Short mmCIF file of N, CA and C in Angstrom, two decimals:
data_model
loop_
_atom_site.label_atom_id
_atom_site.label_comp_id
_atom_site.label_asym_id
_atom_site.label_seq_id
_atom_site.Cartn_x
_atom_site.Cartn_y
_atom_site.Cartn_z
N UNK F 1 36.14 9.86 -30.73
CA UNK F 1 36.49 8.51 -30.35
C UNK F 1 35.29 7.57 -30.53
N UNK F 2 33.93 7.85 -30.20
CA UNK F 2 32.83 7.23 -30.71
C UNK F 2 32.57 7.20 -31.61
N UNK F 3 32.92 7.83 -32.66
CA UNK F 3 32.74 7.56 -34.35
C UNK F 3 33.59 6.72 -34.47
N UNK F 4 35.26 6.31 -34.07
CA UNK F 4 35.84 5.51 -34.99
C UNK F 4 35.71 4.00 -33.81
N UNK F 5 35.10 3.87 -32.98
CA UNK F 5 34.54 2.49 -32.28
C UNK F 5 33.40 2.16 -32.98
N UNK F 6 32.69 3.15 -33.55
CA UNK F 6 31.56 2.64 -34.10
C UNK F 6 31.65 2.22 -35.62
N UNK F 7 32.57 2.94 -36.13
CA UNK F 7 32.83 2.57 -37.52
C UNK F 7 33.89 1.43 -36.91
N UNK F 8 34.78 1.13 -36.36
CA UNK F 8 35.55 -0.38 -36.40
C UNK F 8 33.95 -1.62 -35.92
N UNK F 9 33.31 -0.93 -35.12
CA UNK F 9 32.06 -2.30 -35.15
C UNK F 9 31.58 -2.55 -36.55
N UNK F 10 30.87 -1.34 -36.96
CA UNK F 10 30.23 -1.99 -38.11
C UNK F 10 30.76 -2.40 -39.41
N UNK F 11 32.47 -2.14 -39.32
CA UNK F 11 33.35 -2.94 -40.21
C UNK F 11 33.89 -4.23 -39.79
N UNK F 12 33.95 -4.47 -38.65
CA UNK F 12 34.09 -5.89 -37.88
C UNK F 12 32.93 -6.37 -38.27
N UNK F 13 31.34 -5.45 -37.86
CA UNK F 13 30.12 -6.82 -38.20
C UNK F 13 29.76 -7.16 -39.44
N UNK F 14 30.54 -6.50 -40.88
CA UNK F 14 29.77 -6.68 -41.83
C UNK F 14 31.22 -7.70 -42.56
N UNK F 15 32.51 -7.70 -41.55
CA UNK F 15 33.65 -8.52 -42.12
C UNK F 15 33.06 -10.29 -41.73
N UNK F 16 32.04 -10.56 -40.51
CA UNK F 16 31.93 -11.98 -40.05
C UNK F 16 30.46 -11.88 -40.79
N UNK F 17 29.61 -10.92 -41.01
CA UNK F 17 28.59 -11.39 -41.58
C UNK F 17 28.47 -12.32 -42.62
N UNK F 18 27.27 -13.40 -42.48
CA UNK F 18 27.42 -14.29 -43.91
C UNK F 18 27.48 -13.72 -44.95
N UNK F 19 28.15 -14.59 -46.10
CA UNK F 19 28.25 -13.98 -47.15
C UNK F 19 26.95 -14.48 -48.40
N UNK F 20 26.38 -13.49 -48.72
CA UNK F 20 25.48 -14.64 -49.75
C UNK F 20 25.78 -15.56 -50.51
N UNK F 21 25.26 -16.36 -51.20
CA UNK F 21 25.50 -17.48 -51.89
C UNK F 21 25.82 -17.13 -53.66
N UNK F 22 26.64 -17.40 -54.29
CA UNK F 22 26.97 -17.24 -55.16
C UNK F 22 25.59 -17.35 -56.45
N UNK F 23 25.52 -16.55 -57.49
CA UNK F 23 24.83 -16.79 -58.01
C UNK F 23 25.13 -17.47 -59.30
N UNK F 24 24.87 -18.48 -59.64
CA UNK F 24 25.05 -19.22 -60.91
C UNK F 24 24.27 -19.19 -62.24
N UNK F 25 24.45 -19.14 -63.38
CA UNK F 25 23.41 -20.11 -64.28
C UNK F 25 24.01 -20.79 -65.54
N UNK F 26 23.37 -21.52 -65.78
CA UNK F 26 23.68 -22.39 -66.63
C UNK F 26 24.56 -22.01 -68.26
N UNK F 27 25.48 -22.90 -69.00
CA UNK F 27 26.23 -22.64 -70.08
C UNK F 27 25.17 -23.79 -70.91
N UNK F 28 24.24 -23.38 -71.38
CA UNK F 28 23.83 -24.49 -72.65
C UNK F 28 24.05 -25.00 -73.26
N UNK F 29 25.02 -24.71 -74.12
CA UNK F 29 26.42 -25.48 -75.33
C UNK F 29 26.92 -25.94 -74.44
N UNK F 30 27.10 -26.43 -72.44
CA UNK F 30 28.31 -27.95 -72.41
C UNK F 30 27.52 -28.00 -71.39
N UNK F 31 26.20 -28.43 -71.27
CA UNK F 31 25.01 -28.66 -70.65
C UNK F 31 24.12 -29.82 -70.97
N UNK F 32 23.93 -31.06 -70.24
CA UNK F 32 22.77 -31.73 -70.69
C UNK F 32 22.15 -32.56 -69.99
N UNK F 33 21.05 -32.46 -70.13
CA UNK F 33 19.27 -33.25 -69.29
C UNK F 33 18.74 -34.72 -69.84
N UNK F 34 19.47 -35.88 -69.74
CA UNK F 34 19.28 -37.12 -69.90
C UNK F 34 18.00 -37.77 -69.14
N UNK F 35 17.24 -38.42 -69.99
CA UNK F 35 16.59 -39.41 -69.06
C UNK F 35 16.63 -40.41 -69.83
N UNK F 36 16.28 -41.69 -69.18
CA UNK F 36 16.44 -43.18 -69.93
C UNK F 36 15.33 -44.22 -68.99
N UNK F 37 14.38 -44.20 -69.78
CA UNK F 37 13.22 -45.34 -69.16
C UNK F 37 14.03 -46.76 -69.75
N UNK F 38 12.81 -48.06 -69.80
CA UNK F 38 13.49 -49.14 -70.05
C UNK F 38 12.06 -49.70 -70.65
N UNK F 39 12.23 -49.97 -72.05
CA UNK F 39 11.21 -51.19 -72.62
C UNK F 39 11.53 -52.59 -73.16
N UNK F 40 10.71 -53.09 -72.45
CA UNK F 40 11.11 -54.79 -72.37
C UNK F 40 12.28 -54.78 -71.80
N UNK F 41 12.90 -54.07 -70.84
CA UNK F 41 14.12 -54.02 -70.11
C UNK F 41 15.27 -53.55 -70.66
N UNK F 42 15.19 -53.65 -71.97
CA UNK F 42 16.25 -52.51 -72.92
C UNK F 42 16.14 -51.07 -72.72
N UNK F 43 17.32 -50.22 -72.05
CA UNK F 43 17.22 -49.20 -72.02
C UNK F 43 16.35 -47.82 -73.22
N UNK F 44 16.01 -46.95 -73.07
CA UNK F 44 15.11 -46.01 -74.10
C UNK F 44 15.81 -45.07 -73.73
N UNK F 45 16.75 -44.74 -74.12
CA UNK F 45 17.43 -43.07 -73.61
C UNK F 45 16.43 -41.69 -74.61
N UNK F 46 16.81 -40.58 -73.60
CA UNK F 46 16.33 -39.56 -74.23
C UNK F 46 16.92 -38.62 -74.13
N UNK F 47 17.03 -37.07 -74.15
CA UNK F 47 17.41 -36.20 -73.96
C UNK F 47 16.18 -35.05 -74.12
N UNK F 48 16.42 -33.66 -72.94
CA UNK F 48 15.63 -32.93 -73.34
C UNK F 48 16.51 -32.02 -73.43
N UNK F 49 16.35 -31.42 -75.07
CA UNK F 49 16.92 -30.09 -75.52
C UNK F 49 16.84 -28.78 -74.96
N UNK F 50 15.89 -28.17 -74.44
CA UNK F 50 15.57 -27.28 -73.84
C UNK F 50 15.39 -27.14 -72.27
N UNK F 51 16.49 -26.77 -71.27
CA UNK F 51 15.91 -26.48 -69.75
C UNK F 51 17.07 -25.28 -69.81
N UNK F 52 16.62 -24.91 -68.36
CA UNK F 52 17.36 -23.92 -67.57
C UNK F 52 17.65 -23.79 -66.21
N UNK F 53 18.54 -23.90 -65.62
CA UNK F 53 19.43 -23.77 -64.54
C UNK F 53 19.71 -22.48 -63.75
N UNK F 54 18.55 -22.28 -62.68
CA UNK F 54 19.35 -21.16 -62.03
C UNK F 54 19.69 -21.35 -60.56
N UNK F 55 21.11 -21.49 -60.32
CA UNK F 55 21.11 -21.94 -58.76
C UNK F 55 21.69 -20.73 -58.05
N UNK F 56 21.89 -20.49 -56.94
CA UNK F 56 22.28 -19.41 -56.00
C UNK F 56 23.30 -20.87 -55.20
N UNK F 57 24.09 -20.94 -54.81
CA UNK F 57 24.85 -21.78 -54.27
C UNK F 57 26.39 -21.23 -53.76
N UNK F 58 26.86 -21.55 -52.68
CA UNK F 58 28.04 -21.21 -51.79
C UNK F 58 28.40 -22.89 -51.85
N UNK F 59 29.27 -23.63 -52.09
CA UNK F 59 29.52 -25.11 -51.41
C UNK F 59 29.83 -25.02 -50.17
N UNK F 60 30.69 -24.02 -49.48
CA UNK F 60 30.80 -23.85 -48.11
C UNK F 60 29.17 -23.37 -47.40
N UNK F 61 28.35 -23.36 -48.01
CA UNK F 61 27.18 -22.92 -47.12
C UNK F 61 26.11 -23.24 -47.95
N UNK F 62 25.65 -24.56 -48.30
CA UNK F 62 24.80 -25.66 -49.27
C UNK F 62 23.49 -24.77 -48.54
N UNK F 63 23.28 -25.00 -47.08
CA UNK F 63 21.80 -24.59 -46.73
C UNK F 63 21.53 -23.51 -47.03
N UNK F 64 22.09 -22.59 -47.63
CA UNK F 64 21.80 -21.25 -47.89
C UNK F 64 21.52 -21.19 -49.85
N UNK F 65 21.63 -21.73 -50.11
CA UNK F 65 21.46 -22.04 -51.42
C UNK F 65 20.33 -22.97 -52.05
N UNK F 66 19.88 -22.61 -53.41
CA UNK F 66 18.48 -22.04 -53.90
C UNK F 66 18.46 -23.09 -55.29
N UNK F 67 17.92 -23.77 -55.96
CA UNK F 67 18.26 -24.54 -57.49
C UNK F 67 16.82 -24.28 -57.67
N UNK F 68 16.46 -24.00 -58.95
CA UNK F 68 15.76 -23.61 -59.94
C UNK F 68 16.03 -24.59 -61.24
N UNK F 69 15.14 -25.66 -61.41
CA UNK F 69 15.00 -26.33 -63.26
C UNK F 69 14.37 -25.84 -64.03
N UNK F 70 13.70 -25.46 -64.81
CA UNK F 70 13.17 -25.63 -65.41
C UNK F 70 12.97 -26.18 -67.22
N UNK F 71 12.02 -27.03 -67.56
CA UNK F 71 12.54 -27.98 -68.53
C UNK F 71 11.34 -27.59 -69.48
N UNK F 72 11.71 -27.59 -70.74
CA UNK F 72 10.65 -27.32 -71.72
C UNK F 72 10.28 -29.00 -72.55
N UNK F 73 9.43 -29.69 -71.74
CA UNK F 73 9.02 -30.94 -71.96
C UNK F 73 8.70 -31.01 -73.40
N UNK F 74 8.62 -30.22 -74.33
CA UNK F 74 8.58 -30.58 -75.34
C UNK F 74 9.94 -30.65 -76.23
N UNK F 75 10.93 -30.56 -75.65
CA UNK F 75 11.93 -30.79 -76.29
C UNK F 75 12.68 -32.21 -76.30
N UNK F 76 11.79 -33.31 -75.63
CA UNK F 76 12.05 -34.43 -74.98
C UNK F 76 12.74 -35.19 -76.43
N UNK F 77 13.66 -35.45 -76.63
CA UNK F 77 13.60 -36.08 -77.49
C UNK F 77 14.38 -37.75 -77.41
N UNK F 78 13.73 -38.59 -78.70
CA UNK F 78 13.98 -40.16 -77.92
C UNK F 78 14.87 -40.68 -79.46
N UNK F 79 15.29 -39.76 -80.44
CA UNK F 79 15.97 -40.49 -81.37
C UNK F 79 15.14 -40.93 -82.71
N UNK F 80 13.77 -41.37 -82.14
CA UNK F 80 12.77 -41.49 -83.14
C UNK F 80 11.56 -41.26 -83.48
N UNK F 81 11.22 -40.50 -84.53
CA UNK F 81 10.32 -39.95 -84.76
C UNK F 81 8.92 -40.79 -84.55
N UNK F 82 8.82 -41.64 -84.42
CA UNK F 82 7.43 -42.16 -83.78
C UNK F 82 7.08 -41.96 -82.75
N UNK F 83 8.40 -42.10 -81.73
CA UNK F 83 8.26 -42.68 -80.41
C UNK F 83 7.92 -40.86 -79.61
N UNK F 84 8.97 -40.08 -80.78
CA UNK F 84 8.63 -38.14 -80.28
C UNK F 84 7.14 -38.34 -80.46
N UNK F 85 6.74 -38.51 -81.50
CA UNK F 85 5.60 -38.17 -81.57
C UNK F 85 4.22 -38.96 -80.49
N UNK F 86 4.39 -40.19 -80.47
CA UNK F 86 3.94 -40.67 -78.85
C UNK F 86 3.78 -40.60 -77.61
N UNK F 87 5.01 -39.72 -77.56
CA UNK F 87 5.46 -39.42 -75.79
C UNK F 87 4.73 -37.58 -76.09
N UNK F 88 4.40 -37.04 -76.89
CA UNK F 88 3.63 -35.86 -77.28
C UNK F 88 2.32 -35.75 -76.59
N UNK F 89 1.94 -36.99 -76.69
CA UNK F 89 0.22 -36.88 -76.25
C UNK F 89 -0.26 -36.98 -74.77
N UNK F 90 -1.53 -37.69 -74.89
CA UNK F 90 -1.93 -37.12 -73.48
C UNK F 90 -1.28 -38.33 -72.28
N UNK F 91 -1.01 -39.68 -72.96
CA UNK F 91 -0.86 -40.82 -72.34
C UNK F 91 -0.02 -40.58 -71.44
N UNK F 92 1.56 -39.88 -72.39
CA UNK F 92 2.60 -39.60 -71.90
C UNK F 92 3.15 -37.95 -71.58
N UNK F 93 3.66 -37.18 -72.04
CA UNK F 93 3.96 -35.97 -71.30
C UNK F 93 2.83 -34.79 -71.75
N UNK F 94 1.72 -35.23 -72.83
CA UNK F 94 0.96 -34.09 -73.22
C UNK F 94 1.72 -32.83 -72.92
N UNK F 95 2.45 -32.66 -74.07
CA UNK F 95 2.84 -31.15 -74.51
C UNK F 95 1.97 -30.35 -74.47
N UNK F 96 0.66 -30.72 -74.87
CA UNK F 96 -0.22 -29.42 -75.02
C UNK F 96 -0.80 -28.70 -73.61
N UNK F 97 -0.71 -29.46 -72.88
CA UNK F 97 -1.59 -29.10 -71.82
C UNK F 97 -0.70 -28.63 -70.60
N UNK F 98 0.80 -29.54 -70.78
CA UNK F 98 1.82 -29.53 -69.78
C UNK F 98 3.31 -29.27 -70.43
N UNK F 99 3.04 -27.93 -70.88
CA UNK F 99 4.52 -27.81 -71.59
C UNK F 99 5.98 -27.57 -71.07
N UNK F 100 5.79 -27.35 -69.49
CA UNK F 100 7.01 -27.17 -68.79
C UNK F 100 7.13 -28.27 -67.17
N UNK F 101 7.95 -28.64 -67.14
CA UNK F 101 8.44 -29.23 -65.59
C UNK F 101 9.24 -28.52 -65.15
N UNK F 102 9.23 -28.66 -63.96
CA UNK F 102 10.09 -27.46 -62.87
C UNK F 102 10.33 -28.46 -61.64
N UNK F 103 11.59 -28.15 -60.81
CA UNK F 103 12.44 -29.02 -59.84
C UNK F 103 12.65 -27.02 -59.13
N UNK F 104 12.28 -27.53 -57.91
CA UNK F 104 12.37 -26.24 -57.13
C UNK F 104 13.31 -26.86 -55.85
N UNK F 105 14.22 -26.86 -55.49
CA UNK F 105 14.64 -26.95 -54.24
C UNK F 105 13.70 -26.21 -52.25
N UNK F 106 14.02 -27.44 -51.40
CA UNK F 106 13.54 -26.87 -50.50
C UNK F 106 14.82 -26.92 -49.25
N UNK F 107 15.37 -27.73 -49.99
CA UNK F 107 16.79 -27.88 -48.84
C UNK F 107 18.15 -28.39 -49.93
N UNK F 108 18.83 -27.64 -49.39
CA UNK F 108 20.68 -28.17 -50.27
C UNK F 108 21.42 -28.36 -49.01
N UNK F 109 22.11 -29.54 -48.87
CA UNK F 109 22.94 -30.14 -48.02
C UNK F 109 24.60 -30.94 -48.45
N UNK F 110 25.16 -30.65 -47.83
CA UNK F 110 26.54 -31.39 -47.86
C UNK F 110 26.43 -32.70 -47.34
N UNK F 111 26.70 -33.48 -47.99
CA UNK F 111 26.77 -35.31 -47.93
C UNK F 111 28.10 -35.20 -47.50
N UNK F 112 29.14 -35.29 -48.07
CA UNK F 112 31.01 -35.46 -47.82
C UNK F 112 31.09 -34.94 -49.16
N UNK F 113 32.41 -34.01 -48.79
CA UNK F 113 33.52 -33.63 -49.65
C UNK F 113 32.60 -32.89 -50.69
N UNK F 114 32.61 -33.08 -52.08
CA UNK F 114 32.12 -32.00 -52.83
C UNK F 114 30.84 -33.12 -53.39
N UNK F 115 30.59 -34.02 -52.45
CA UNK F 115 28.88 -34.11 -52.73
C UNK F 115 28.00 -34.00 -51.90
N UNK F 116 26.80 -33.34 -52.47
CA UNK F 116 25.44 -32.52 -52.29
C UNK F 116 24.53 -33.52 -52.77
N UNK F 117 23.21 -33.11 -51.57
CA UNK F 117 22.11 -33.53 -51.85
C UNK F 117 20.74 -32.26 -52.25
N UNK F 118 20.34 -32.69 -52.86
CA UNK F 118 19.06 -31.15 -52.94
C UNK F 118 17.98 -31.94 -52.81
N UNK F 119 17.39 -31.21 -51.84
CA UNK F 119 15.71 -31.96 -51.83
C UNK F 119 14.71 -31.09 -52.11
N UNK F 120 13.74 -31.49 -53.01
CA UNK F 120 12.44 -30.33 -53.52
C UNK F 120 11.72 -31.16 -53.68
N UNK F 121 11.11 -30.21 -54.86
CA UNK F 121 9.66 -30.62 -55.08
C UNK F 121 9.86 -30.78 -57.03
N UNK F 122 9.45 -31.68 -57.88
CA UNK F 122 9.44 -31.97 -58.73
C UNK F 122 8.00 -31.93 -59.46
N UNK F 123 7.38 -31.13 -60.53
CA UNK F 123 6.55 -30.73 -60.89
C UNK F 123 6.40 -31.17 -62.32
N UNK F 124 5.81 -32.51 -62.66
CA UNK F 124 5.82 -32.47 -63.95
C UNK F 124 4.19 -32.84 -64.36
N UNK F 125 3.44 -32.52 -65.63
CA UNK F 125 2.05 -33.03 -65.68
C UNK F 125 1.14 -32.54 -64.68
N UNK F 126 1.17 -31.64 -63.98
CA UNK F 126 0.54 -31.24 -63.17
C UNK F 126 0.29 -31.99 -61.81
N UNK F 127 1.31 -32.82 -61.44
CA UNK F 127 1.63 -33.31 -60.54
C UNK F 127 2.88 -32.70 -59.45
N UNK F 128 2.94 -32.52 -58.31
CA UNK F 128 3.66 -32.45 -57.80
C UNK F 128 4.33 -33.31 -56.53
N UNK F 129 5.37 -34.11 -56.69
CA UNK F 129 6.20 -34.93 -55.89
C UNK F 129 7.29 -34.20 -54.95
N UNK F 130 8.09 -34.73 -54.01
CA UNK F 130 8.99 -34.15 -53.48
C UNK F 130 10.25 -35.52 -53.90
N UNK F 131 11.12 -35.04 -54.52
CA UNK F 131 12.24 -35.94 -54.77
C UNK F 131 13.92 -35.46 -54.24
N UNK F 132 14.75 -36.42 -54.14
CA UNK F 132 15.93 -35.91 -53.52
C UNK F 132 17.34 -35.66 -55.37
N UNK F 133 17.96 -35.14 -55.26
CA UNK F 133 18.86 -35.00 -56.25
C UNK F 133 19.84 -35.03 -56.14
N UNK F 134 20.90 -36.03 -55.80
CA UNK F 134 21.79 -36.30 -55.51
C UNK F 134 22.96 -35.47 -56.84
N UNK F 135 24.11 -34.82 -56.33
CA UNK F 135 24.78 -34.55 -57.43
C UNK F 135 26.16 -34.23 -56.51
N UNK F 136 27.67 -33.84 -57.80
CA UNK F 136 28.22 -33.60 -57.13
C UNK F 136 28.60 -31.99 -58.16
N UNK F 137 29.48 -31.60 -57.08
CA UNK F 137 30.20 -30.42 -57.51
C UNK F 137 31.70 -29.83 -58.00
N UNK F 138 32.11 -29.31 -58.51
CA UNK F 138 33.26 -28.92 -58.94
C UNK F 138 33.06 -27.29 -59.71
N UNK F 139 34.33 -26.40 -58.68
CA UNK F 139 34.13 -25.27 -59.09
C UNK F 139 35.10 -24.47 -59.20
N UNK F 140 35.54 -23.52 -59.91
CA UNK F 140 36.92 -22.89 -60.60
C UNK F 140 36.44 -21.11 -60.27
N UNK F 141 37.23 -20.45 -60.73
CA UNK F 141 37.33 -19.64 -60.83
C UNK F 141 36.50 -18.73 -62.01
N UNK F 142 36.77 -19.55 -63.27
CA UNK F 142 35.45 -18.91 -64.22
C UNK F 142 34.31 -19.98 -64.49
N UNK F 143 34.36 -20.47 -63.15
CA UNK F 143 32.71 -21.48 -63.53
C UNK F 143 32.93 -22.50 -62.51
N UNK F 144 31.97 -23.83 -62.90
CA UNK F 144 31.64 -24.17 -61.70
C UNK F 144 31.25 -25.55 -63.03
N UNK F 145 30.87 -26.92 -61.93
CA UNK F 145 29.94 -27.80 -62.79
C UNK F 145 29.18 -28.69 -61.56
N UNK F 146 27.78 -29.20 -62.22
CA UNK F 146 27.64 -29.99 -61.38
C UNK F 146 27.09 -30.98 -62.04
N UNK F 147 27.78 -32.65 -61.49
CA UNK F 147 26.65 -34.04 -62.03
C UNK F 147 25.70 -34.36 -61.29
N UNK F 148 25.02 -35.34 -61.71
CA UNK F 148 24.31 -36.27 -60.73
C UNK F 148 23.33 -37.18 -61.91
N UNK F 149 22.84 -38.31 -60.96
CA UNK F 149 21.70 -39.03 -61.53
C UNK F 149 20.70 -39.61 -60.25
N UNK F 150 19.88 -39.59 -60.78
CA UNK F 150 18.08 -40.01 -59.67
C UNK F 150 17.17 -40.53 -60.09
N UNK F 151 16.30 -41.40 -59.88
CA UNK F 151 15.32 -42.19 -60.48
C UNK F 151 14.22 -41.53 -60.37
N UNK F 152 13.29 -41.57 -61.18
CA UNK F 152 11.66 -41.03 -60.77
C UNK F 152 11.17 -42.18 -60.89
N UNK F 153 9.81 -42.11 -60.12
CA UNK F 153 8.59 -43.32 -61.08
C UNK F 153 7.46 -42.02 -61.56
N UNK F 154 7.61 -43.24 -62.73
CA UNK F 154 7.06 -42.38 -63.64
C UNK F 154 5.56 -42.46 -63.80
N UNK F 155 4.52 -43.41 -63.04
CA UNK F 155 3.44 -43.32 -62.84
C UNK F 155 2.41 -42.38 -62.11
N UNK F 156 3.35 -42.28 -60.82
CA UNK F 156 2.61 -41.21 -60.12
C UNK F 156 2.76 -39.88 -60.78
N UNK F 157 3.66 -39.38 -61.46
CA UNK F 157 3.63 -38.57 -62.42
C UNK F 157 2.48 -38.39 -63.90
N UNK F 158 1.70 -39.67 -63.82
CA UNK F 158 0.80 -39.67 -64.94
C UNK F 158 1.69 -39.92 -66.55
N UNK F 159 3.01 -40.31 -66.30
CA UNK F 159 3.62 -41.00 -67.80
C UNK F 159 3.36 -42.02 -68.30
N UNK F 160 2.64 -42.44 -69.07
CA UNK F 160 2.91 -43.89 -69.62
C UNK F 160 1.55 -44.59 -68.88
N UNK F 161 0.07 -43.80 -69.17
CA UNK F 161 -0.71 -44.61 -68.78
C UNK F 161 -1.92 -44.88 -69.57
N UNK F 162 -3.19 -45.69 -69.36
CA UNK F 162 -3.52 -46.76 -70.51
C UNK F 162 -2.87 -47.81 -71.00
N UNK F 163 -2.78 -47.81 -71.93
CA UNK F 163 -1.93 -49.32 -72.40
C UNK F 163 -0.51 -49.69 -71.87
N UNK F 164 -0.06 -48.41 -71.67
CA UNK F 164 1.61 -47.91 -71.03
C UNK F 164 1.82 -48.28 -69.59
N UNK F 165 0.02 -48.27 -68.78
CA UNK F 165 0.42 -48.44 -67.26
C UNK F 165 1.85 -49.88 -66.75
N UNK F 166 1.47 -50.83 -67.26
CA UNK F 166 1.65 -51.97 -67.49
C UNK F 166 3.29 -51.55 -67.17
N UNK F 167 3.89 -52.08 -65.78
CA UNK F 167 5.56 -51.80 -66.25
C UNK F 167 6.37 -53.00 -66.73
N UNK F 168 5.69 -54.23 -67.14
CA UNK F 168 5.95 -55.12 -67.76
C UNK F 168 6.60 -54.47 -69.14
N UNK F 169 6.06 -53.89 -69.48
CA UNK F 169 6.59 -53.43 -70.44
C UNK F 169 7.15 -51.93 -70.89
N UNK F 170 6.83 -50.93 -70.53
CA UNK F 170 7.82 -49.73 -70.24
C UNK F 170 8.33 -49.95 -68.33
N UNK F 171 9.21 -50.27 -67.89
CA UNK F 171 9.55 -49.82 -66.47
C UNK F 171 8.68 -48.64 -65.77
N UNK F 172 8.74 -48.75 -64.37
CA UNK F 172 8.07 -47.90 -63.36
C UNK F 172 9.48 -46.74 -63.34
N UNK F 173 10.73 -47.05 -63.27
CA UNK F 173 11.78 -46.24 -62.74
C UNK F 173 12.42 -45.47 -64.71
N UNK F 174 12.53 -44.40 -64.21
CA UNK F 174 13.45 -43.56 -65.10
C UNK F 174 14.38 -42.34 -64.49
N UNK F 175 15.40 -43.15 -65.09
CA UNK F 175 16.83 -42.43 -64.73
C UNK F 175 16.95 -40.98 -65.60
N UNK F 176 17.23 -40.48 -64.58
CA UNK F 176 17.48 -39.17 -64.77
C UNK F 176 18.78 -38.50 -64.74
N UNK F 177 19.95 -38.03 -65.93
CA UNK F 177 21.23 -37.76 -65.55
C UNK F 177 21.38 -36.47 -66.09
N UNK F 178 22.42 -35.15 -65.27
CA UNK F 178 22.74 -34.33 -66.09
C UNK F 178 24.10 -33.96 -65.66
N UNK F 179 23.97 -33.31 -66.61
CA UNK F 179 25.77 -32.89 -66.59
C UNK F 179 25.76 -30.79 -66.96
N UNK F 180 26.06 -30.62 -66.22
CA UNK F 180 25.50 -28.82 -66.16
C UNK F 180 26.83 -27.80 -66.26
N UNK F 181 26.98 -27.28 -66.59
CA UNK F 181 28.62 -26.69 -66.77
C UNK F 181 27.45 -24.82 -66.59
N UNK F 182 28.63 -24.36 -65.36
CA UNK F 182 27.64 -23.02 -65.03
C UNK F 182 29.00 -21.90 -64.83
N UNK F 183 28.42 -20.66 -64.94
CA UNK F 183 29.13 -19.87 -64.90
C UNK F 183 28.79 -18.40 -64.10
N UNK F 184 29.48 -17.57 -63.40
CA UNK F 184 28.33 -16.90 -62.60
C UNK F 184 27.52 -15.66 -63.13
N UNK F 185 26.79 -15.19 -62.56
CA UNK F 185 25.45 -14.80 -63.36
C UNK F 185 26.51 -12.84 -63.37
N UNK F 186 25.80 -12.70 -64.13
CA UNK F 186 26.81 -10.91 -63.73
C UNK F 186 25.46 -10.20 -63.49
#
């Protein structure tokens, strides 16, 4: 009789125990990492070709869940070959020295309904900021997606300085948008 009270406990405690958080990662082909500064107030869109997405996420249990970016800054691309080759150096993202940015989460929270906030730490240039990431969610059965958009300034980051400091003429704020289509990890 004490074996099967003890086996109904520890099948009762492991039926209410939390459940971990789902593990996700990213679909690359319907995936993408937008940013868009502004010169002379005309938008500059860009795209970076290369990041990666690994989140651990439950939507029923946001605080228990984990986001991982990481972005291969040299894939930044702006449409034109001058302007790639400009944003290359040291002024602006120096590829050579700073070839990856990383967005680490320190908290994931439920705002309402299926939008989330993530707050971390944002690592680009050898700088590190703490920024919030507003996005939302939507999730199926063979996958999941998530949007959002967020501003950086891009100074304290070390972008766009020397002749560039000036936001008269490149903007202080750059928008940041992605669109992430994920699927779960096996």
């Amino acid at each position: 009789m004490t074996r099967l009270a003890c086996l109904t406990l520890l099948l009762a405690s492991a039926a209410l125990a939390p459940a971990f958080a789902a593990d996700w990662k990213m679909d690359p082909a319907a995936s993408r990492l937008d940013f868009a500064a502004t010169f002379e107030g005309t938008p500059a869109p860009g795209v970076f070709k290369n990041f990666e997405v690994r989140l651990d996420f439950d939507p029923e249990r946001p605080a228990d869940g984990r986001l991982e970016v990481r972005i291969g800054v040299a894939s930044a691309d702006m449409a034109n070959a001058d302007i790639n080759k400009a944003i290359a150096g040291p002024e602006w993202f120096d590829f050579a020295r700073h070839p990856q940015a990383e967005f680490r989460t320190t908290e994931i929270r439920r705002v309402q309904g299926n939008s989330y906030l993530a707050r971390g730490t944002l690592s680009l240039k050898g700088v590190h900021q703490a920024v919030e990431v507003p996005f939302s969610w939507s999730g199926a059965a063979d996958g999941a997606s998530m949007q959002g958009e967020f501003i950086v300034k891009r100074l304290p980051f070390g972008i766009g300085t020397g002749e560039w400091a000036a936001t008269n003429v490149i903007g202080l704020d750059v928008t940041i948008k992605f669109r992430i289509r994920l699927r779960k990890a096996s």
